[in-house]
Amino acid sequence: QPGGWRRLAPAALLVALLPVALNASAASRRHGADARLAADFAYDLLNSAPPYGVLFTYGDNDTFPLWWAQEVAGIRRDVTVVCLALGNTDWYMRQLRDNPVRPLDTAALPEVWRSRMTRRPDWPLHTMSDSAIQTALSGFVVRETQSVALGPVRRRLKAGTVLYPNDILMLNVIQHNVGRRPVIWGITAGREFGGLGDYVVQRGLGFELGTTRPDSTAPGLDFRRISTAPLDLAATERLVYRTYRYAGLLQDGAEHLETTSASIAASLSLPFTQLGYAAADRGDSSAMARALDHAIALSPNADLRAALTRLRLEGPTAAAAP
């Protein structure tokens, strides 16, 4: 009837507002760790790359926050983020090839990378043509064992190895950039490193591909290999203590985070755990305690926190290889 909807409108409005009223206490503007951690992790991961780095990520949780940080907050736009999950699509391969490298904000660059400033790259990320990209979408099966040159590094491909589209993309990006632009895998991108793990060194949350194998006698590298690659101690210390942000977790702890945030916190805790063991190997009790205090605060895993706490209390002599 005419006017019926007008009479029902107030009741409909009350029903529509009911979810808001019931969730008012949770939907506050307080910014706890869960609200801030993705942004801080994006800042940390982007700043794990030297100037004009190519940074491999994998999925939504480690890629979308980085894009937000670059496009909205203007953080490290010089870094080219390559999401390997999207690397199975033709449009994304073309986009990566055709997008120019953006300029470096030198004023905001962490001091750890200031000695590595270089000219802005003027070449495409890869040189696959549209037809080559379409061919790559079918994948490739290696018929015979072979050694493939990727610039100055080599990868051995065993017979029967299946290369998926994102593998082909990754190898093309590496071939076209290694030795010319820094190539880094984020801590969340797995430990395969395109089959080139023998050339990789970890610096904080990033795993950088070198042009030669790391020197096992170098005093600045820790070869305990908790993360499958030697750890650059000096660069990692400068990143985790002077550059990275932790959304208040160092004060509040990580025990009560939701699942995705807990996973991020666990990633942030790893370099501190590694530094703690490296300091223990040197017999440096002070450096060990400092690193483990941070690792304990950032670890969402109760068993790991307990183990690190015991190590922290017992000192360097208890730090047998994990």
Tab-separated table of C-alpha atoms in Angstrom:
chain	number	residue	atom	x	y	z
A	1	GLN	CA	0.000	0.000	0.000
A	2	PRO	CA	1.126	3.608	-0.529
A	3	GLY	CA	3.180	4.751	2.410
A	4	GLY	CA	3.798	1.191	3.589
A	5	TRP	CA	7.502	1.353	2.897
A	6	ARG	CA	7.712	4.671	4.741
A	7	ARG	CA	6.173	3.086	7.827
A	8	LEU	CA	8.599	0.148	7.607
A	9	ALA	CA	11.676	2.294	6.992
A	10	PRO	CA	12.521	2.990	10.660
A	11	ALA	CA	12.365	-0.728	11.502
A	12	ALA	CA	14.471	-1.615	8.461
A	13	LEU	CA	17.050	0.960	9.475
A	14	LEU	CA	17.259	-0.490	12.973
A	15	VAL	CA	17.821	-3.992	11.540
A	16	ALA	CA	20.537	-2.650	9.233
A	17	LEU	CA	22.282	-0.933	12.138
A	18	LEU	CA	22.131	-3.984	14.408
A	19	PRO	CA	25.473	-5.514	13.258
A	20	VAL	CA	27.179	-2.161	13.756
A	21	ALA	CA	25.776	-1.804	17.275
A	22	LEU	CA	26.685	-5.346	18.283
A	23	ASN	CA	30.258	-4.960	16.976
A	24	ALA	CA	30.860	-1.420	18.164
A	25	SER	CA	33.303	-2.469	20.851
A	26	ALA	CA	35.399	-4.523	18.432
A	27	ALA	CA	35.208	-2.032	15.571
A	28	SER	CA	37.088	0.695	17.386
A	29	ARG	CA	39.793	2.943	16.015
A	30	ARG	CA	42.389	1.537	18.364
A	31	HIS	CA	45.330	0.278	16.351
A	32	GLY	CA	46.584	-2.936	17.917
A	33	ALA	CA	49.238	-5.253	16.531
A	34	ASP	CA	46.814	-7.133	14.271
A	35	ALA	CA	45.806	-3.839	12.633
A	36	ARG	CA	49.363	-2.561	12.104
A	37	LEU	CA	51.423	-5.673	11.521
A	38	ALA	CA	50.735	-6.145	7.798
A	39	ALA	CA	51.825	-2.565	7.066
A	40	ASP	CA	54.966	-2.884	9.168
A	41	PHE	CA	55.826	-6.232	7.593
A	42	ALA	CA	55.416	-4.694	4.138
A	43	TYR	CA	57.797	-1.902	5.161
A	44	ASP	CA	60.292	-4.457	6.472
A	45	LEU	CA	60.159	-6.748	3.455
A	46	LEU	CA	60.493	-3.931	0.930
A	47	ASN	CA	63.449	-2.520	2.852
A	48	SER	CA	65.111	-5.938	2.787
A	49	ALA	CA	65.896	-5.181	-0.866
A	50	PRO	CA	68.842	-3.036	-1.956
A	51	PRO	CA	68.147	-0.162	-4.357
A	52	TYR	CA	66.184	-1.210	-7.458
A	53	GLY	CA	65.871	-4.763	-6.189
A	54	VAL	CA	63.675	-7.434	-7.757
A	55	LEU	CA	61.744	-8.995	-4.868
A	56	PHE	CA	60.037	-12.373	-5.314
A	57	THR	CA	56.951	-12.933	-3.152
A	58	TYR	CA	54.392	-15.702	-3.400
A	59	GLY	CA	50.776	-15.061	-2.421
A	60	ASP	CA	48.192	-12.635	-1.122
A	61	ASN	CA	49.501	-12.141	2.407
A	62	ASP	CA	53.052	-11.238	1.384
A	63	THR	CA	52.193	-9.289	-1.777
A	64	PHE	CA	49.080	-7.147	-1.285
A	65	PRO	CA	50.508	-5.310	1.756
A	66	LEU	CA	53.635	-4.506	-0.276
A	67	TRP	CA	51.563	-3.055	-3.092
A	68	TRP	CA	49.636	-0.979	-0.562
A	69	ALA	CA	52.906	0.259	0.946
A	70	GLN	CA	54.245	1.253	-2.455
A	71	GLU	CA	51.109	2.737	-4.021
A	72	VAL	CA	49.493	4.369	-0.981
A	73	ALA	CA	52.335	5.036	1.459
A	74	GLY	CA	55.024	5.640	-1.186
A	75	ILE	CA	57.488	3.178	0.385
A	76	ARG	CA	60.324	1.787	-1.763
A	77	ARG	CA	58.665	2.201	-5.142
A	78	ASP	CA	62.024	1.441	-6.760
A	79	VAL	CA	61.612	-2.235	-5.771
A	80	THR	CA	59.939	-4.445	-8.371
A	81	VAL	CA	57.686	-6.929	-6.590
A	82	VAL	CA	57.208	-10.202	-8.499
A	83	CYS	CA	54.328	-12.281	-7.142
A	84	LEU	CA	55.031	-15.874	-8.174
A	85	ALA	CA	51.414	-16.941	-7.656
A	86	LEU	CA	50.406	-14.478	-10.375
A	87	GLY	CA	53.383	-15.543	-12.478
A	88	ASN	CA	51.207	-18.283	-13.973
A	89	THR	CA	49.131	-15.714	-15.889
A	90	ASP	CA	49.953	-14.132	-19.238
A	91	TRP	CA	48.668	-10.655	-18.368
A	92	TYR	CA	50.927	-10.434	-15.324
A	93	MET	CA	53.999	-11.558	-17.277
A	94	ARG	CA	53.301	-8.835	-19.839
A	95	GLN	CA	52.717	-6.245	-17.116
A	96	LEU	CA	56.048	-7.030	-15.459
A	97	ARG	CA	57.826	-6.707	-18.797
A	98	ASP	CA	56.169	-3.460	-19.815
A	99	ASN	CA	56.147	-1.523	-16.524
A	100	PRO	CA	59.101	0.862	-16.105
A	101	VAL	CA	61.342	0.880	-13.060
A	102	ARG	CA	60.349	3.710	-10.747
A	103	PRO	CA	62.873	6.109	-9.197
A	104	LEU	CA	64.580	5.609	-5.861
A	105	ASP	CA	63.741	7.854	-2.907
A	106	THR	CA	67.295	8.236	-1.657
A	107	ALA	CA	66.260	10.225	1.425
A	108	ALA	CA	64.136	7.340	2.726
A	109	LEU	CA	66.604	4.567	1.881
A	110	PRO	CA	67.837	2.630	4.969
A	111	GLU	CA	71.470	3.321	5.755
A	112	VAL	CA	72.391	-0.332	5.301
A	113	TRP	CA	71.868	0.070	1.531
A	114	ARG	CA	73.396	3.499	0.982
A	115	SER	CA	76.689	2.030	-0.206
A	116	ARG	CA	74.812	0.133	-2.911
A	117	MET	CA	73.080	3.008	-4.668
A	118	THR	CA	73.319	2.708	-8.433
A	119	ARG	CA	71.766	4.125	-11.571
A	120	ARG	CA	68.150	3.479	-12.345
A	121	PRO	CA	67.734	0.398	-14.587
A	122	ASP	CA	66.540	1.269	-18.088
A	123	TRP	CA	65.912	-2.256	-19.340
A	124	PRO	CA	62.755	-4.410	-19.063
A	125	LEU	CA	62.437	-6.934	-16.256
A	126	HIS	CA	62.410	-9.749	-18.817
A	127	THR	CA	62.412	-9.991	-22.608
A	128	MET	CA	59.852	-12.717	-23.285
A	129	SER	CA	57.695	-11.797	-26.263
A	130	ASP	CA	53.926	-12.201	-26.199
A	131	SER	CA	54.235	-15.438	-28.154
A	132	ALA	CA	56.928	-16.744	-25.800
A	133	ILE	CA	54.673	-15.928	-22.850
A	134	GLN	CA	51.832	-17.909	-24.428
A	135	THR	CA	54.185	-20.847	-24.923
A	136	ALA	CA	55.356	-20.593	-21.303
A	137	LEU	CA	51.765	-20.991	-20.089
A	138	SER	CA	51.930	-24.655	-21.137
A	139	GLY	CA	54.932	-25.290	-18.899
A	140	PHE	CA	57.981	-27.291	-19.896
A	141	VAL	CA	59.290	-30.781	-19.111
A	142	VAL	CA	63.087	-31.181	-19.120
A	143	ARG	CA	63.843	-34.210	-21.287
A	144	GLU	CA	67.573	-34.537	-20.595
A	145	THR	CA	69.691	-33.452	-17.651
A	146	GLN	CA	71.405	-30.206	-18.531
A	147	SER	CA	73.194	-27.194	-17.083
A	148	VAL	CA	71.620	-23.856	-17.957
A	149	ALA	CA	73.500	-20.556	-17.839
A	150	LEU	CA	71.574	-17.723	-16.200
A	151	GLY	CA	73.952	-14.849	-16.658
A	152	PRO	CA	77.000	-15.580	-14.471
A	153	VAL	CA	75.284	-18.406	-12.527
A	154	ARG	CA	74.290	-21.890	-13.613
A	155	ARG	CA	71.380	-24.138	-12.722
A	156	ARG	CA	71.375	-27.887	-13.195
A	157	LEU	CA	68.063	-29.177	-14.504
A	158	LYS	CA	67.488	-32.883	-14.011
A	159	ALA	CA	65.654	-34.939	-16.593
A	160	GLY	CA	61.957	-35.041	-15.737
A	161	THR	CA	61.935	-31.664	-13.995
A	162	VAL	CA	58.678	-29.816	-14.633
A	163	LEU	CA	58.955	-26.067	-15.073
A	164	TYR	CA	55.654	-24.310	-14.472
A	165	PRO	CA	54.893	-20.901	-16.019
A	166	ASN	CA	56.043	-19.029	-12.904
A	167	ASP	CA	59.300	-21.059	-12.895
A	168	ILE	CA	59.932	-20.031	-16.494
A	169	LEU	CA	59.164	-16.410	-15.605
A	170	MET	CA	61.497	-16.521	-12.585
A	171	LEU	CA	64.380	-17.983	-14.593
A	172	ASN	CA	63.933	-15.379	-17.319
A	173	VAL	CA	63.912	-12.566	-14.749
A	174	ILE	CA	67.055	-13.968	-13.117
A	175	GLN	CA	68.835	-14.430	-16.441
A	176	HIS	CA	68.109	-10.850	-17.448
A	177	ASN	CA	68.964	-9.180	-14.123
A	178	VAL	CA	71.436	-11.118	-11.968
A	179	GLY	CA	74.618	-9.105	-11.668
A	180	ARG	CA	72.739	-6.031	-12.939
A	181	ARG	CA	69.935	-5.598	-10.387
A	182	PRO	CA	69.675	-7.191	-6.917
A	183	VAL	CA	67.496	-10.329	-7.032
A	184	ILE	CA	65.904	-11.269	-3.694
A	185	TRP	CA	63.422	-13.840	-2.439
A	186	GLY	CA	61.296	-12.730	0.492
A	187	ILE	CA	61.263	-14.943	3.566
A	188	THR	CA	57.713	-16.036	2.665
A	189	ALA	CA	58.569	-17.140	-0.893
A	190	GLY	CA	59.928	-20.584	0.016
A	191	ARG	CA	63.449	-21.978	0.009
A	192	GLU	CA	63.802	-23.279	-3.537
A	193	PHE	CA	65.432	-20.071	-4.821
A	194	GLY	CA	64.889	-21.123	-8.417
A	195	GLY	CA	67.291	-24.025	-7.910
A	196	LEU	CA	70.121	-21.559	-7.237
A	197	GLY	CA	70.386	-21.877	-3.459
A	198	ASP	CA	74.169	-22.334	-3.611
A	199	TYR	CA	74.456	-18.669	-4.663
A	200	VAL	CA	72.121	-17.171	-2.050
A	201	VAL	CA	72.922	-15.176	1.115
A	202	GLN	CA	70.293	-14.177	3.705
A	203	ARG	CA	70.089	-10.573	4.855
A	204	GLY	CA	67.278	-10.030	7.345
A	205	LEU	CA	64.007	-11.112	5.725
A	206	GLY	CA	65.543	-11.260	2.251
A	207	PHE	CA	67.555	-13.941	0.466
A	208	GLU	CA	69.742	-12.355	-2.198
A	209	LEU	CA	71.146	-14.121	-5.231
A	210	GLY	CA	74.842	-13.526	-5.814
A	211	THR	CA	76.990	-14.079	-8.873
A	212	THR	CA	79.378	-16.423	-7.022
A	213	ARG	CA	78.985	-18.971	-4.257
A	214	PRO	CA	79.371	-17.510	-0.724
A	215	ASP	CA	82.835	-17.860	0.787
A	216	SER	CA	82.565	-20.358	3.653
A	217	THR	CA	85.614	-18.755	5.316
A	218	ALA	CA	84.170	-15.229	5.346
A	219	PRO	CA	84.003	-14.086	8.996
A	220	GLY	CA	80.850	-12.035	8.427
A	221	LEU	CA	78.760	-15.005	7.280
A	222	ASP	CA	77.141	-17.513	9.615
A	223	PHE	CA	76.831	-20.955	8.006
A	224	ARG	CA	74.652	-22.554	10.657
A	225	ARG	CA	71.983	-22.511	7.902
A	226	ILE	CA	68.814	-22.498	9.988
A	227	SER	CA	67.201	-21.031	6.861
A	228	THR	CA	69.194	-23.020	4.266
A	229	ALA	CA	71.375	-20.036	3.293
A	230	PRO	CA	74.329	-18.404	5.073
A	231	LEU	CA	73.416	-15.325	7.096
A	232	ASP	CA	75.108	-11.962	6.573
A	233	LEU	CA	75.477	-10.971	10.221
A	234	ALA	CA	76.302	-7.270	9.890
A	235	ALA	CA	73.580	-6.490	7.339
A	236	THR	CA	70.992	-8.493	9.286
A	237	GLU	CA	71.805	-6.699	12.529
A	238	ARG	CA	71.472	-3.301	10.860
A	239	LEU	CA	68.135	-4.278	9.332
A	240	VAL	CA	66.493	-5.870	12.363
A	241	TYR	CA	67.737	-3.355	14.932
A	242	ARG	CA	67.796	-0.109	12.948
A	243	THR	CA	65.287	-0.460	10.106
A	244	TYR	CA	62.453	-2.909	10.714
A	245	ARG	CA	59.168	-2.125	12.458
A	246	TYR	CA	57.279	-4.588	14.675
A	247	ALA	CA	53.805	-3.140	15.359
A	248	GLY	CA	54.427	-2.975	19.111
A	249	LEU	CA	55.065	-6.718	19.436
A	250	LEU	CA	58.434	-6.216	21.110
A	251	GLN	CA	56.549	-4.665	24.029
A	252	ASP	CA	53.278	-6.623	23.941
A	253	GLY	CA	54.342	-10.061	22.701
A	254	ALA	CA	52.840	-12.194	19.935
A	255	GLU	CA	50.887	-14.815	21.894
A	256	HIS	CA	47.394	-13.583	21.061
A	257	LEU	CA	47.643	-12.802	17.340
A	258	GLU	CA	45.219	-14.198	14.791
A	259	THR	CA	46.595	-16.834	12.398
A	260	THR	CA	47.890	-14.642	9.583
A	261	SER	CA	49.474	-12.121	11.939
A	262	ALA	CA	51.037	-14.962	13.932
A	263	SER	CA	52.672	-16.243	10.771
A	264	ILE	CA	54.120	-12.798	10.073
A	265	ALA	CA	55.418	-12.518	13.634
A	266	ALA	CA	57.098	-15.922	13.318
A	267	SER	CA	58.886	-14.719	10.185
A	268	LEU	CA	60.048	-11.590	12.005
A	269	SER	CA	61.366	-13.646	14.905
A	270	LEU	CA	63.567	-15.891	12.764
A	271	PRO	CA	66.470	-13.487	12.077
A	272	PHE	CA	66.722	-12.749	15.808
A	273	THR	CA	66.877	-16.471	16.583
A	274	GLN	CA	69.641	-16.849	14.013
A	275	LEU	CA	71.561	-13.890	15.442
A	276	GLY	CA	71.165	-15.369	18.914
A	277	TYR	CA	72.775	-18.652	17.910
A	278	ALA	CA	75.517	-16.873	15.980
A	279	ALA	CA	76.332	-14.757	19.043
A	280	ALA	CA	76.369	-17.898	21.179
A	281	ASP	CA	78.893	-19.456	18.802
A	282	ARG	CA	81.111	-16.418	19.382
A	283	GLY	CA	80.606	-16.606	23.129
A	284	ASP	CA	79.016	-13.143	23.116
A	285	SER	CA	76.493	-13.395	25.967
A	286	SER	CA	75.271	-9.811	25.675
A	287	ALA	CA	74.527	-9.984	21.931
A	288	MET	CA	72.931	-13.381	22.384
A	289	ALA	CA	70.616	-12.169	25.139
A	290	ARG	CA	69.585	-9.107	23.156
A	291	ALA	CA	68.727	-11.130	20.040
A	292	LEU	CA	66.873	-13.841	21.948
A	293	ASP	CA	64.825	-11.304	23.910
A	294	HIS	CA	63.534	-10.012	20.578
A	295	ALA	CA	62.991	-13.519	19.215
A	296	ILE	CA	60.985	-14.503	22.299
A	297	ALA	CA	58.788	-11.403	22.097
A	298	LEU	CA	58.024	-11.992	18.428
A	299	SER	CA	57.448	-15.739	18.530
A	300	PRO	CA	53.766	-16.788	18.653
A	301	ASN	CA	54.742	-20.398	19.370
A	302	ALA	CA	54.704	-21.240	23.092
A	303	ASP	CA	57.075	-24.201	22.763
A	304	LEU	CA	59.603	-22.164	20.809
A	305	ARG	CA	59.381	-19.316	23.319
A	306	ALA	CA	60.062	-21.776	26.133
A	307	ALA	CA	63.078	-23.238	24.303
A	308	LEU	CA	64.503	-19.809	23.544
A	309	THR	CA	63.924	-18.693	27.115
A	310	ARG	CA	65.883	-21.695	28.410
A	311	LEU	CA	68.699	-20.906	26.006
A	312	ARG	CA	68.611	-17.272	27.071
A	313	LEU	CA	68.970	-18.250	30.738
A	314	GLU	CA	71.612	-20.939	30.242
A	315	GLY	CA	73.881	-18.846	28.027
A	316	PRO	CA	76.185	-19.599	25.083
A	317	THR	CA	77.355	-22.997	26.307
A	318	ALA	CA	73.824	-24.343	25.817
A	319	ALA	CA	73.562	-23.238	22.189
A	320	ALA	CA	74.130	-26.510	20.401
A	321	ALA	CA	73.035	-26.534	16.768
A	322	PRO	CA	69.214	-26.647	16.616
